[in-house]
Coordinates of C-alpha atoms in Angstrom, one line a residue:
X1 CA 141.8 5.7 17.3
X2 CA 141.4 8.1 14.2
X3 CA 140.8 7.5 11.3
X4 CA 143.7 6.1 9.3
X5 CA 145.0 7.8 6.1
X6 CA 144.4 4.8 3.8
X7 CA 147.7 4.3 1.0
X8 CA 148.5 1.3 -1.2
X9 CA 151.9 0.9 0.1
X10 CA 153.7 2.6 3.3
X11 CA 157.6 2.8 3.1
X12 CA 159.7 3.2 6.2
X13 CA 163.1 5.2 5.9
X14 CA 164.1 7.8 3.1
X15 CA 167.1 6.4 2.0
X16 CA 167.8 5.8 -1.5
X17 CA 165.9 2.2 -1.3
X18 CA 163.0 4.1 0.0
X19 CA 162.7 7.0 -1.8
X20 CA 163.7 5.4 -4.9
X21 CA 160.9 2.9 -4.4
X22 CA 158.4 5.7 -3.8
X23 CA 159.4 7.1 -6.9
X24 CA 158.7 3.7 -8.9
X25 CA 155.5 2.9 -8.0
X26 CA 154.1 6.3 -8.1
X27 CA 155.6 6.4 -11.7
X28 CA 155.4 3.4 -13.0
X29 CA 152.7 1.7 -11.2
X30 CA 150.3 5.1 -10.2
X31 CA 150.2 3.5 -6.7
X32 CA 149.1 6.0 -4.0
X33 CA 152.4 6.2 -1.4
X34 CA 153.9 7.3 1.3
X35 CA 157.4 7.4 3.3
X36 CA 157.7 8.3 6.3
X37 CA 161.7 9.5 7.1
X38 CA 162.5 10.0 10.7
X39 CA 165.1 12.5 9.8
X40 CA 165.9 13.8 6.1
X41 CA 165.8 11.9 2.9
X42 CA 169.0 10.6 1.9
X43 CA 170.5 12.1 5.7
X44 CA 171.4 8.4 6.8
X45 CA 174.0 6.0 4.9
X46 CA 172.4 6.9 1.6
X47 CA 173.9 10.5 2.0
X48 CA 177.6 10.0 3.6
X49 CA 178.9 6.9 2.0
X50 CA 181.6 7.2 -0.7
X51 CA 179.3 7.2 -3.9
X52 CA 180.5 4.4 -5.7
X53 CA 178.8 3.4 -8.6
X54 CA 181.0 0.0 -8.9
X55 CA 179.7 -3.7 -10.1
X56 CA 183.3 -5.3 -10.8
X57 CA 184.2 -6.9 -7.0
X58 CA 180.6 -7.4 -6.0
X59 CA 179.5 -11.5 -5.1
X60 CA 178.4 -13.0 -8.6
X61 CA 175.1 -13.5 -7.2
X62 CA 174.6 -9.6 -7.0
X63 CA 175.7 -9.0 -10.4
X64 CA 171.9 -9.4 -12.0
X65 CA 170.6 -7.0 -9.8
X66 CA 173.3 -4.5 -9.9
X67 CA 173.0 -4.3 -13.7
X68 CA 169.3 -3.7 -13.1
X69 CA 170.5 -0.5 -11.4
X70 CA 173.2 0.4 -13.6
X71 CA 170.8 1.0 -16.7
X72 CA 168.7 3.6 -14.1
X73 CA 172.0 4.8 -13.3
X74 CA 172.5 6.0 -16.8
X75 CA 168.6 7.6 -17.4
X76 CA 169.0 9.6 -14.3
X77 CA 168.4 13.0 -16.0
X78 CA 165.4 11.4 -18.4
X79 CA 164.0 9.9 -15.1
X80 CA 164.0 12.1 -12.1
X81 CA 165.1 15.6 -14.2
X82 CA 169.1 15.5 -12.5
X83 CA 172.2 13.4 -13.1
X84 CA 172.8 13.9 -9.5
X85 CA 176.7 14.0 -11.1
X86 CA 176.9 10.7 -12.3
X87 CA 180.2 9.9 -13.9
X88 CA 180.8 6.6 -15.9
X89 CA 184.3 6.9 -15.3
X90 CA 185.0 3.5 -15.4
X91 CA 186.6 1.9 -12.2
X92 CA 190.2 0.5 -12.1
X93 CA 190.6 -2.3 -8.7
X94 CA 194.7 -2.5 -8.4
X95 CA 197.1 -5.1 -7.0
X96 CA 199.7 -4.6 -5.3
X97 CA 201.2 -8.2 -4.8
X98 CA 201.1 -11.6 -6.4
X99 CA 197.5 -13.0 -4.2
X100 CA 195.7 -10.0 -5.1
X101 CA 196.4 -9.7 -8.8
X102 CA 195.7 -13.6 -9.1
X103 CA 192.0 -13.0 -7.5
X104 CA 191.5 -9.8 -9.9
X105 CA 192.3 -12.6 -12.5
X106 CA 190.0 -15.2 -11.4
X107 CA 187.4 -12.8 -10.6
X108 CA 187.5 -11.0 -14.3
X109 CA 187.2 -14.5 -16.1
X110 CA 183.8 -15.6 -13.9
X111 CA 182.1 -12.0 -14.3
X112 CA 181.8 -12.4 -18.1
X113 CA 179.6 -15.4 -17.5
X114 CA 177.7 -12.5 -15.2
X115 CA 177.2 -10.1 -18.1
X116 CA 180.0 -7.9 -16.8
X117 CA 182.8 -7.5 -19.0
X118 CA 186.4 -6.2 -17.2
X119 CA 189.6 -6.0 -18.9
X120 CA 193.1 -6.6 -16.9
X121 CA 195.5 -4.1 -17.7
X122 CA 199.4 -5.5 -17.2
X123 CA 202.2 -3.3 -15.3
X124 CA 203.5 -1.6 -18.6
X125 CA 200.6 -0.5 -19.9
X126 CA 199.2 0.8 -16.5
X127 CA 202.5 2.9 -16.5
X128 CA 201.7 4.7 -19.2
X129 CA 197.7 4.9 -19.1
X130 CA 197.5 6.2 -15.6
X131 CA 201.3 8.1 -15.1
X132 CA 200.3 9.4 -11.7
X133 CA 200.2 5.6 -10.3
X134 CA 202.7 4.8 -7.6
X135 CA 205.3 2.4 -8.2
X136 CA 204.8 -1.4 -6.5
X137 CA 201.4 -1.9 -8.8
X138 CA 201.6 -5.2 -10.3
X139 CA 198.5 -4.6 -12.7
X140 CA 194.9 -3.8 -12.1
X141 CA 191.7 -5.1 -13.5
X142 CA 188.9 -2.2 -15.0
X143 CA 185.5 -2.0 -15.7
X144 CA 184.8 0.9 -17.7
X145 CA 181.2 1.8 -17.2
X146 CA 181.2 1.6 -13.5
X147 CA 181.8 5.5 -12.3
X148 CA 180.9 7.4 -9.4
X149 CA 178.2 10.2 -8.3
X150 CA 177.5 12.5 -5.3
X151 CA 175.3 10.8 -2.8
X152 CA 174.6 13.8 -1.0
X153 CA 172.0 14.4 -4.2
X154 CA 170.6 11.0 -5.0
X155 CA 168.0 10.1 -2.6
X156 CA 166.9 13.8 -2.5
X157 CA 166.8 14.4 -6.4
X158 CA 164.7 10.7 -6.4
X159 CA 161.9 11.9 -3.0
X160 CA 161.6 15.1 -4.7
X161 CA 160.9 13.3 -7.6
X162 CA 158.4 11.1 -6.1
X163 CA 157.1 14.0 -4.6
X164 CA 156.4 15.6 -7.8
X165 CA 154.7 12.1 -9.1
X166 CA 152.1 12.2 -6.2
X167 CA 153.9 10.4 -3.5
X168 CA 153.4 11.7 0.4
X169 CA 156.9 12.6 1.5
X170 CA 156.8 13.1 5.1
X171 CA 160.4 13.9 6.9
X172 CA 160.4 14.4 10.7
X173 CA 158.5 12.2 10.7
X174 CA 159.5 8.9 13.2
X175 CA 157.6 5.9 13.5
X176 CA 156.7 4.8 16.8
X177 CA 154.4 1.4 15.6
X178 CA 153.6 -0.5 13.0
X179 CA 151.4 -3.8 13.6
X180 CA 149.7 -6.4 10.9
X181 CA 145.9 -6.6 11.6
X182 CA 143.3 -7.5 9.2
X183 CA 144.4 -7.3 5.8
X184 CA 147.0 -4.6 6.2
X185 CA 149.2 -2.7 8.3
X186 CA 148.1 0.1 10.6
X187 CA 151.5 2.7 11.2
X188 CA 151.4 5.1 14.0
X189 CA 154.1 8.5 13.8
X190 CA 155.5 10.6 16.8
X191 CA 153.5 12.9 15.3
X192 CA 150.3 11.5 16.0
X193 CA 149.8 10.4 12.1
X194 CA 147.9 6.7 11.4
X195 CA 148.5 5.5 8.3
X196 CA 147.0 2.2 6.9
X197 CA 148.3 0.3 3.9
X198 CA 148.0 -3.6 2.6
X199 CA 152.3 -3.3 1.5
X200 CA 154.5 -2.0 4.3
X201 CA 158.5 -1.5 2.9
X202 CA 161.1 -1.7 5.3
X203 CA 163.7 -0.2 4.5
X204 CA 165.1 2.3 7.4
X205 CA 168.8 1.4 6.9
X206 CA 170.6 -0.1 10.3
X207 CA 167.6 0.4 12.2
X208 CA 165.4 -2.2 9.8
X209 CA 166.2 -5.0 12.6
X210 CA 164.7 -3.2 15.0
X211 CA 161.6 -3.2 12.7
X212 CA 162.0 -6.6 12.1
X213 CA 162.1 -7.7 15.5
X214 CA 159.2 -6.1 15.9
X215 CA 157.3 -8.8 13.7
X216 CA 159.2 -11.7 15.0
X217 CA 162.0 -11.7 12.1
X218 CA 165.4 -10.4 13.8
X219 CA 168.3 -10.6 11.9
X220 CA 172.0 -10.8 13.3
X221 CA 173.3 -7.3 11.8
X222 CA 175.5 -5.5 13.2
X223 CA 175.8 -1.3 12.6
X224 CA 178.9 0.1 11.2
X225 CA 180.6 3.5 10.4
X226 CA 182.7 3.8 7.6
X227 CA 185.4 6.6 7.7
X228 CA 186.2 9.0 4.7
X229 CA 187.5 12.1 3.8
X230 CA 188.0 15.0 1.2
X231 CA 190.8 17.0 0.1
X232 CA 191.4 20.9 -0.4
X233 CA 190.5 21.2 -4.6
X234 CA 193.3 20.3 -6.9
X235 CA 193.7 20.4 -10.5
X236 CA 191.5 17.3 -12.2
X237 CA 193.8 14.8 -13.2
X238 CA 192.4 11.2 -12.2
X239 CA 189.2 10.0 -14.2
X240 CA 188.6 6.3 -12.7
X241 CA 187.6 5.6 -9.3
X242 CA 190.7 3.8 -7.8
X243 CA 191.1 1.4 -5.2
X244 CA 192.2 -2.2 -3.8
X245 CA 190.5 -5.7 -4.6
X246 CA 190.1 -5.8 -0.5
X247 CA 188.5 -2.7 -0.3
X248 CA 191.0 -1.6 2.0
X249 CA 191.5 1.8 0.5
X250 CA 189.2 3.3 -2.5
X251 CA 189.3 7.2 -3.8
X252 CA 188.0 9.3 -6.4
X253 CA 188.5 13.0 -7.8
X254 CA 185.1 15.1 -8.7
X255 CA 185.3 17.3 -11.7
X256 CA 185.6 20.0 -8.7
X257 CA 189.0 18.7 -8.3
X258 CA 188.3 17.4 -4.5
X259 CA 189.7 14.1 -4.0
X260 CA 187.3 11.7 -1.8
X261 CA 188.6 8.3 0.0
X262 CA 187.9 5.8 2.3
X263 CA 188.1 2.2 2.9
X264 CA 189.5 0.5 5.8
X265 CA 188.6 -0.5 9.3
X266 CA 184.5 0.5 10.2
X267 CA 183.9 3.0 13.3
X268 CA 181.8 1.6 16.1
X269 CA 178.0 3.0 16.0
X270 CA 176.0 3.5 19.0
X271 CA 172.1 3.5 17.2
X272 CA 171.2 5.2 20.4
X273 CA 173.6 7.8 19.9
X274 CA 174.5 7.6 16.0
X275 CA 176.5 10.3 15.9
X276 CA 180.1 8.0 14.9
X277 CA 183.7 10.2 15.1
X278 CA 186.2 9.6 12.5
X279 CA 189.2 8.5 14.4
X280 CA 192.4 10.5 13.6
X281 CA 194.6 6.8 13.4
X282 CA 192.5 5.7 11.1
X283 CA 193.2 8.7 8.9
X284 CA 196.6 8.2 9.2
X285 CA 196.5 5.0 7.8
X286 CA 194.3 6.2 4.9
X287 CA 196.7 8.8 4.1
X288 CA 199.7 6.3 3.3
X289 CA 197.5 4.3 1.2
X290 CA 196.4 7.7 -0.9
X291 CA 200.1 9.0 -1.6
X292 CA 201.1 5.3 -2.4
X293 CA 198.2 5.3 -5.1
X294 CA 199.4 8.7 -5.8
X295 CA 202.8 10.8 -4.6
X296 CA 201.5 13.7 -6.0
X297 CA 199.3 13.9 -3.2
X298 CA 201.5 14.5 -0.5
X299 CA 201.4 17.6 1.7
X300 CA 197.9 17.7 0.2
X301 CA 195.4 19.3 3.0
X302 CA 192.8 17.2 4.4
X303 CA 190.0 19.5 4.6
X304 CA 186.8 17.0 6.3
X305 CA 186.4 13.9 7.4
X306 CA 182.9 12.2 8.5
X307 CA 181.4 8.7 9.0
X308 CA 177.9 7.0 8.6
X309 CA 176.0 4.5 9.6
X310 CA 175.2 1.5 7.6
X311 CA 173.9 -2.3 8.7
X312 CA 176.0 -5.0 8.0
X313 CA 174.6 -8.6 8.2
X314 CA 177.2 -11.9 8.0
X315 CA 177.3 -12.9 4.7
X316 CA 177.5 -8.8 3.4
X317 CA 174.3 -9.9 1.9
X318 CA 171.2 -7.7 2.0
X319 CA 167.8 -8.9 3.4
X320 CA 165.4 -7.8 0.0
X321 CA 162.4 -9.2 -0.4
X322 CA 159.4 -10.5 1.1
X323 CA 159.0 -11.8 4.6
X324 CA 159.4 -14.6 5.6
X325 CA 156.5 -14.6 8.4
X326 CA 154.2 -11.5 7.4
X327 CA 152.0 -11.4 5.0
X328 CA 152.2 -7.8 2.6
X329 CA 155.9 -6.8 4.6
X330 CA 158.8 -6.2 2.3
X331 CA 161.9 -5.5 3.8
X332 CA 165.6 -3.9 1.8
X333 CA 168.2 -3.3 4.4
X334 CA 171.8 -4.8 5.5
X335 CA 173.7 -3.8 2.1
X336 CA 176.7 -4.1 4.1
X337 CA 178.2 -1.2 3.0
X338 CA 177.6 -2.0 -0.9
X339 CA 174.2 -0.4 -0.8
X340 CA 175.0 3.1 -2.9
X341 CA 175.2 1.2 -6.4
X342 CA 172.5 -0.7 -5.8
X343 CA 169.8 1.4 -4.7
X344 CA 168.0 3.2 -7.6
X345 CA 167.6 -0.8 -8.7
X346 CA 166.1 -2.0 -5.3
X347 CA 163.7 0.7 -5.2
X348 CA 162.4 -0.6 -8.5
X349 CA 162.7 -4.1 -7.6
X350 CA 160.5 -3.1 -4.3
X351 CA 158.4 -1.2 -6.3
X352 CA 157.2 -4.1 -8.7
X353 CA 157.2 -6.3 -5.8
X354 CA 154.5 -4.2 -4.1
X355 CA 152.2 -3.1 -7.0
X356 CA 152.8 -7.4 -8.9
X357 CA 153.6 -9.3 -6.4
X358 CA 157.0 -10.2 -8.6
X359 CA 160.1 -9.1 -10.2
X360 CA 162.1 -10.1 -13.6
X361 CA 165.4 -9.6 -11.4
X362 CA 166.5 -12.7 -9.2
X363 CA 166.6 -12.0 -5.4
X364 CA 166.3 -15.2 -4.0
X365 CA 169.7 -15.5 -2.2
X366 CA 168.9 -12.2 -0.6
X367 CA 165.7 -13.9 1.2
X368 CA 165.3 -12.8 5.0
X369 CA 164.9 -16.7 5.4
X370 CA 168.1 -17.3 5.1
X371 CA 168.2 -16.6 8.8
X372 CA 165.7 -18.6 10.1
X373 CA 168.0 -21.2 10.9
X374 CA 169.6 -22.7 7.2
X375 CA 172.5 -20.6 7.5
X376 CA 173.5 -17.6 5.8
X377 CA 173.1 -18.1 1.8
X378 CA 176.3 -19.3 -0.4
X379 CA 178.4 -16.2 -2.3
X380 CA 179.4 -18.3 -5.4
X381 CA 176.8 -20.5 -7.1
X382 CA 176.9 -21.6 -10.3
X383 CA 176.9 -18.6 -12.9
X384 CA 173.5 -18.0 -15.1
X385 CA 173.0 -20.3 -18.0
X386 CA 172.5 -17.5 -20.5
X387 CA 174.5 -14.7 -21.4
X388 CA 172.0 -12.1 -20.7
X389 CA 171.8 -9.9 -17.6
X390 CA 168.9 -10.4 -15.6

């Protein structure tokens, strides 16, 4: 064997977790780093999701951590030198029938004892804020510093960033073995690189079971393609991000005037062959749901349509955090599709986890041992005792 190029920590897939992690500890903790991205940074789920910046509708339990990522979201030019076109919008869920406006209501008076503070807005006075609404809304809950941002820029802006701070970005660069001996990890590339580092960070997106199973820790998640699409340009005229308390639709205009949506059923993903297809039904489907949110947009031309692929485990719960079995392995994948918010916080989270062994955040329903036979971890426990977010 050669000799190994010796780091502090090794991080395993250039998505936003991991290239926002890299970016963290060589900033904040001057840790020698280095991520090794199969592909292109930010090419994977961290580049063709939706770009939803959105903390109202997330499980309680996520709240804490998706504040944490919030307050990076909003020092993205001081941080990394680009706002990667972060808008604080605000974000406005609507209901469409009795059920769903009564869980908008339940859910707005738990997430103040979360630190998140929504306001319902009744059927008159969403007539006349927001005109270009479709009739049938019954009233809508918002959460005004929730937004939206490009995610084709993020996870780049943040490796180049890291890149600039010292870290080793290497892209095209697939890892073909990674094993525990001694007192660190030893990581072999396609390439022919070895690496050798005490912290290894797993966090290469659907394919992090794989790496898990590879140290004994499989997880039951399943991989997923979401479906969206983009309009011809149009003259700006909605602010918010829209969309349903089921996630069933969700859309947003950039200041470009393109109008982006999604939501809906998933598109199977072959990880052998990740290549997923949108699938023309499903557009269909998508397209009633835009002109009921908005009549205007009829006979509006579709111009692209794409899908992902992201890891989804049972409880839409991510796996963050240490292992469960291996000492100095820290894994951050199967965000179900709720990753994209969350990310700039999880790489710090990672980050402080690698270079302290700790965090201030609370991550502990995320654990990895959920799976080792207790069941998959409760959605609604009790709410913090202070008012604070954590």
């Amino acid at each position: 064997m050669t000799d190994a190029t010796k780091y502090d920590v090794v991080i395993v897939g250039g998505g936003l977790m991991g290239a926002s992690a890299a970016f963290f500890l060589a900033t904040r903790h001057n840790a020698s780093v280095a991520l090794l991205e199969r592909g292109r940074v930010g090419a994977q789920a961290s580049g063709v999701n939706f770009g939803n910046v959105r903390r109202q509708g997330r499980p309680f339990i996520q709240l804490p951590l998706a504040h944490h990522a919030r307050d990076i979201w909003g020092r993205l030019p001081a941080l990394i030198g680009e706002d990667c076109e972060f808008l604080p919008t605000g974000h406005l869920k609507i209901a469409f029938d009795e059920e769903s406006l009564a869980a908008l209501e339940a859910y707005n008076a738990e997430a103040r004892h979360w630190s998140l503070s929504l306001t319902l807005v009744g059927v008159n006075r969403l007539r006349a804020e927001y005109p270009f609404l479709g009739s049938g809304a019954l009233g809508a809950s918002f959460s005004p510093e929730d937004g939206h941002a490009n995610p084709r820029l993020v996870a780049p802006a943040f490796g180049r960033a890291a890149r600039r701070a010292g870290a080793h970005i290497l892209e095209q660069c697939e890892v073909i073995g990674a094993t525990r001996q001694g007192e660190g990890f030893i990581i072999e590339t396609a390439d022919g690189r070895i690496l050798r580092a005490p912290i290894l960070i797993n966090s290469a997106g659907a394919w992090s079971n794989r790496f898990a199973a590879g140290f004994g820790e499989s997880v039951p998640m399943e991989a997923r393609g979401p479906q969206m699409g983009v309009t011809e340009s149009l003259p700006y005229f909605v602010s918010p991000v829209l969309g349903t308390g089921d996630s069933s639709f969700y859309m947003r205009q950039v200041k470009r005037g393109s109008v982006v949506f999604g939501g809906g059923a998933h598109v199977a993903v072959d990880l052998s062959d990740p290549r997923p297809r949108p699938r023309p039904t499903h557009l269909l489907t998508q397209l009633r749901s835009l002109t009921r949110f908005l009549p205007s947009m009829a006979g509006v031309q579709v111009v692209r349509t794409w899908s992902g692929v992201e890891g989804y485990l049972p409880d839409k719960l991510p796996a963050l955090g240490w292992s469960a079995k291996v000492p100095g392995l820290l894994h951050a994948f199967g965000f179900s599709g709720h990753g994209f918010q969350l990310g700039p916080g999880v790489g710090s989270v990672l980050a402080d986890l690698a270079a302290t062994g700790d965090t201030k955040v609370p991550i502990e329903p995320f654990s990895i041992q959920r799976f080792a036979g207790n069941g998959p971890a409760k959605t609604s426990p009790a709410a913090p005792s202070s008012g604070g977010a954590r």
